[in-house]
Amino acid sequence: MTTRHPSASPTRIRFGSRPAIAAGFVKRQGQDELVKAVFARAQPRTVLTGMWGSGKSQLAAAVAARCGEEGWPLVAWIHAASRKEILVGLYELALRAGIDAPKNIPLEVIVRRLLDRLRSAEAADRLFVFDNMENPDDLRDFIPEGTGVRTLVTTRHLDWDGPGWLRLAVGAFDREQSVSLLYEHTGDTHREAADRIADALGDVPVAITQAAATAQQGRYALSGYLDRLSHHPLESRMSRLEGANYPDAVGIALLMAYEQVLEQLRTEHPQQERIAVSILGALSLLAVSGVPTHWLLRLDGDSDAVRDTLSFLKSAAIFQESSDGTKTIIPWLQGHVYRETYLNDQKKLGEARRCAATLLGGIDVDRLENVEQRRDETHHLIEQFLSVTSQDYSHSLFSEPQVPSKLAETLHDAASLGMSQLALGLTDSVTRACEALGPDHPDALASRNSLAGTYRDAGRLDKAITLYEQALEGSIRVLGTDHPSTLTSRLNLAGAYRTAGRLSEAIPLYEQVFSGRSRVLGPDHRSTLTARDELAGIYWEAGRFDAAITLKKQILADAMRIMGPDSPGASAARLNLAATYRDAGRLSEAIPLYQENLDDVSRTLGLDHPETLASRHRLAGAYRDAGRLDEAISLYKENLEGFTRLAGPDHPETLASRATLAGAYQAASRFDEAIPLFEQNLDDVSRTLGLDHPETLASRHRLAGAYRDAGRLDEAIPLFEQNLDDFIRILGPDRPDTFTSRSTLASAYQAAGRLDEAIPLFEQNLEDRTRTLGPGHPVTLTSRGNLAGAYRDAGRLDYAIHLFGDNLEATIRILDPHHPHTLLSRDNLADAYRAAGRTEDAEKLFETPSDSEDEPDGTENDPDQETGD
């Protein structure tokens, strides 16, 4: 699955949640220089330095707002407190910009693609703001570049010094700005009182702004506010912040704001006071970049009371809104004061933690109406967990049971929504959860298990397997061998082994899951039946067809007994058994089952029902496999006529049916009938779906394959070449379809005797398959065999023998000595030995009998053959 992205880049992007411009925004010293740097392109990289509360973010937000108003194509605001948060922000921006993001490609690669696009794009005014950057090294390799691109960083580190950056210091208000702001909010022009307030607060912008709002809200004259500020009983308990030299009165002013609003609510609206405490506690512990406002509304069931409380706190300048109105933000310094004073009480801190945990735990992604809503909510959760993990003062949240539980759920949801790469940023969050709860706590095990699933979904099987192994060990130790969670952990590890091609390790685990569920849940429990079906599937993959068929027979018998012989479940079980017979080459047993299914469906649903057409297609396939091509072709023709009549000549099902009939003609070497159908399909698909549609590429591939099989290589090779070029251009060089297309072209070159062109393609494919799938994956084995065959044909026998030998060792180790892949590998190595004159070595390969009671009866069937049609 590929992560969502529009078909083309949006013409105008407004990305991120920046704070709205505060009412009465004060123009700052250096603001003109900043505007000149950004708008006149005098300096493409600018950094605003200053203490917490100096107004850096407000100044940057004012610049971003102006860029948006002037119609700049891209204005991006990225929270930059950690490198992971920067990476996640740029990744999400890449998706908005239309960058292709397959789920198996790491975030860093997608971000580099975004940055490459910026460098090569036509000149345009684009702004990137990285807000509240903690470590300048976090931006390493992520600085946007390109004609017209401007980067603006805000940071509290006053010593930022880097080549190519214009550094602007954002300090305190000048005295007249402080006095004017106090006058404006209170309507009081008592100069001496205003001066003394500003002096006490060091003209720190956030403190002056808050003092003005508090005096206005409490209807104090400036002298009255000054008296309260001067005689507040609090001795500052704020810990000193690195690089900050605040007067003690700054903390008092911010604390007075909290005290006043809570006291006012306590007097006038007691319910709202409780809501306000909950909101303040949650916001002070969650992401400094803000919390979705609709989450906060849930604290009191989306009542008028919670809306009124939020409105009141915003009017008192305790909170800010994001510019798009979607988030509520508490400025960092105000949150710090709240934590250092109000939450200094352990009971109140516990209440705040529980409130934040309840807020996170109450998000139910599954109940949302559509995929985009679920994606957005999951992204919000990932953003919160990243911040909680990077904020030292938030780590205690992981001790709240709801938080690790929601973390595990979020990882699972992200994987199901194609957001695996994004969720991998939560690795440190899982570590924190395990440290807080202990590695064997059920929620810690669940988080580790979900993280393993995320790695697996992202194609990182090595990481996934390690985590699944740890989770299984912990589950056995804590819960016992037969606990449902242990069985699930064992099943997850088995699935990861299976995906990695490590079938010999997967099969015992599937067997243990089946026996465990049978013992604990009973033979007829749904989970037991599912486990039996999965075990049958892994037996099939390992080439143990007899064992698979035994289970499939039992599944059919149980389905008929439990659900009835005419039930959909019994019909599905019958088809599965027939398919396994077919795969095992036992076609004389498969065909009657397919015929029975077709008869039943035709009788109950009618000749033109879609399921009847599907059943006819399956029976025709079995006839084709059995070499009964005339009977297969007759059924395929009947299906094509049905689809054409019911759906029309251009319907995808009709086109697919025509391709299938053409393939049957091709198998019967009736190329004069096959090729015109393939040519017609390519014309129709190109016309209806477009030249770049995957089905167009597939149709071209089929036609090229027919040309190749008819001996018309001069016509086949240009089509294969065109397909490879298109796959690279449309999907990228690292996609499985691209690898398959390259292998097919290489095989065509090989068939034409053009080995100098074939071998480099086979070599590249083997390198790419090994890198993306691992050296032991079945498809990697196929790629290695293809290259070895090309070396053999080119007379490079030492190379061929080496690769065929590697393949034989791998198939014996990973699959089974009697698996069709193993037998094929042994035959290939023996042929290479004989070609090299090493007859004795060839004969030694067959000294151990290859036949045994476990050997499959059927013919070799290679589902991973890359060059097949």
CSV table of N, CA and C in Angstrom, one decimal, residues 17-20 77 131-132 283 287-293 296 314 317-323 326-332 334:
chain,number,residue,atom,x,y,z
A,17,SER,N,0.4,24.0,12.2
A,17,SER,CA,-0.5,24.8,13.1
A,17,SER,C,0.4,25.9,13.8
A,18,ARG,N,0.4,27.0,13.3
A,18,ARG,CA,1.1,28.1,13.9
A,18,ARG,C,0.2,28.9,14.8
A,19,PRO,N,0.8,29.6,15.8
A,19,PRO,CA,-0.1,30.4,16.7
A,19,PRO,C,-0.7,31.6,16.0
A,20,ALA,N,-1.9,31.8,16.3
A,20,ALA,CA,-2.6,33.0,15.7
A,20,ALA,C,-1.9,34.3,16.3
A,77,TRP,N,4.8,25.6,8.6
A,77,TRP,CA,5.2,25.8,10.0
A,77,TRP,C,5.4,24.4,10.6
A,131,ASP,N,9.9,26.1,14.3
A,131,ASP,CA,9.7,26.8,15.6
A,131,ASP,C,10.2,26.1,16.8
A,132,ASN,N,10.7,26.8,17.7
A,132,ASN,CA,11.2,26.3,19.0
A,132,ASN,C,12.2,25.2,18.9
A,283,LEU,N,-3.0,20.5,29.1
A,283,LEU,CA,-2.2,21.3,28.2
A,283,LEU,C,-0.8,21.4,28.7
A,287,ALA,N,1.7,18.2,24.2
A,287,ALA,CA,2.6,18.9,23.3
A,287,ALA,C,2.6,20.4,23.4
A,288,VAL,N,3.8,21.0,23.5
A,288,VAL,CA,3.9,22.4,23.5
A,288,VAL,C,3.4,23.1,22.2
A,289,SER,N,3.3,22.3,21.2
A,289,SER,CA,2.8,22.8,19.9
A,289,SER,C,1.3,22.9,19.9
A,290,GLY,N,0.6,22.4,20.9
A,290,GLY,CA,-0.8,22.5,21.0
A,290,GLY,C,-1.5,21.2,21.0
A,291,VAL,N,-2.8,21.2,21.4
A,291,VAL,CA,-3.7,20.1,21.4
A,291,VAL,C,-4.9,20.3,20.6
A,292,PRO,N,-5.3,19.4,19.8
A,292,PRO,CA,-6.6,19.6,19.0
A,292,PRO,C,-7.7,20.1,19.9
A,293,THR,N,-8.3,21.2,19.5
A,293,THR,CA,-9.4,21.8,20.4
A,293,THR,C,-10.5,20.8,20.5
A,296,LEU,N,-10.3,18.7,23.6
A,296,LEU,CA,-10.6,19.4,24.8
A,296,LEU,C,-12.1,19.5,25.0
A,314,LYS,N,-9.1,31.9,26.9
A,314,LYS,CA,-8.4,32.5,25.8
A,314,LYS,C,-8.5,34.1,25.9
A,317,ALA,N,-5.9,35.5,28.0
A,317,ALA,CA,-4.5,35.3,27.4
A,317,ALA,C,-3.8,34.1,28.0
A,318,ILE,N,-4.5,33.2,28.7
A,318,ILE,CA,-3.8,32.0,29.2
A,318,ILE,C,-3.5,31.1,28.0
A,319,PHE,N,-4.4,31.0,27.1
A,319,PHE,CA,-4.2,30.1,25.9
A,319,PHE,C,-4.1,31.0,24.7
A,320,GLN,N,-3.6,30.3,23.6
A,320,GLN,CA,-3.7,30.9,22.2
A,320,GLN,C,-4.4,29.9,21.3
A,321,GLU,N,-4.9,30.3,20.3
A,321,GLU,CA,-5.4,29.4,19.2
A,321,GLU,C,-4.4,29.4,18.1
A,322,SER,N,-4.4,28.2,17.4
A,322,SER,CA,-3.6,28.2,16.2
A,322,SER,C,-4.3,29.0,15.1
A,323,SER,N,-3.6,29.4,14.1
A,323,SER,CA,-4.1,30.4,13.1
A,323,SER,C,-5.3,29.8,12.4
A,326,THR,N,-7.7,25.2,14.8
A,326,THR,CA,-7.9,23.7,15.2
A,326,THR,C,-7.2,23.3,16.4
A,327,LYS,N,-6.3,24.1,16.9
A,327,LYS,CA,-5.5,23.7,18.1
A,327,LYS,C,-5.6,24.8,19.2
A,328,THR,N,-5.5,24.3,20.4
A,328,THR,CA,-5.3,25.2,21.6
A,328,THR,C,-3.9,25.1,22.1
A,329,ILE,N,-3.2,26.2,22.3
A,329,ILE,CA,-1.8,26.2,22.6
A,329,ILE,C,-1.6,27.0,23.9
A,330,ILE,N,-0.8,26.5,24.8
A,330,ILE,CA,-0.4,27.2,26.0
A,330,ILE,C,1.1,27.6,25.8
A,331,PRO,N,1.4,28.9,25.8
A,331,PRO,CA,2.8,29.3,25.6
A,331,PRO,C,3.7,28.5,26.6
A,332,TRP,N,4.9,28.2,26.1
A,332,TRP,CA,5.8,27.3,26.9
A,332,TRP,C,6.0,27.9,28.3
A,334,GLN,N,4.3,29.9,30.1
A,334,GLN,CA,3.1,29.9,31.0
A,334,GLN,C,2.9,28.4,31.5
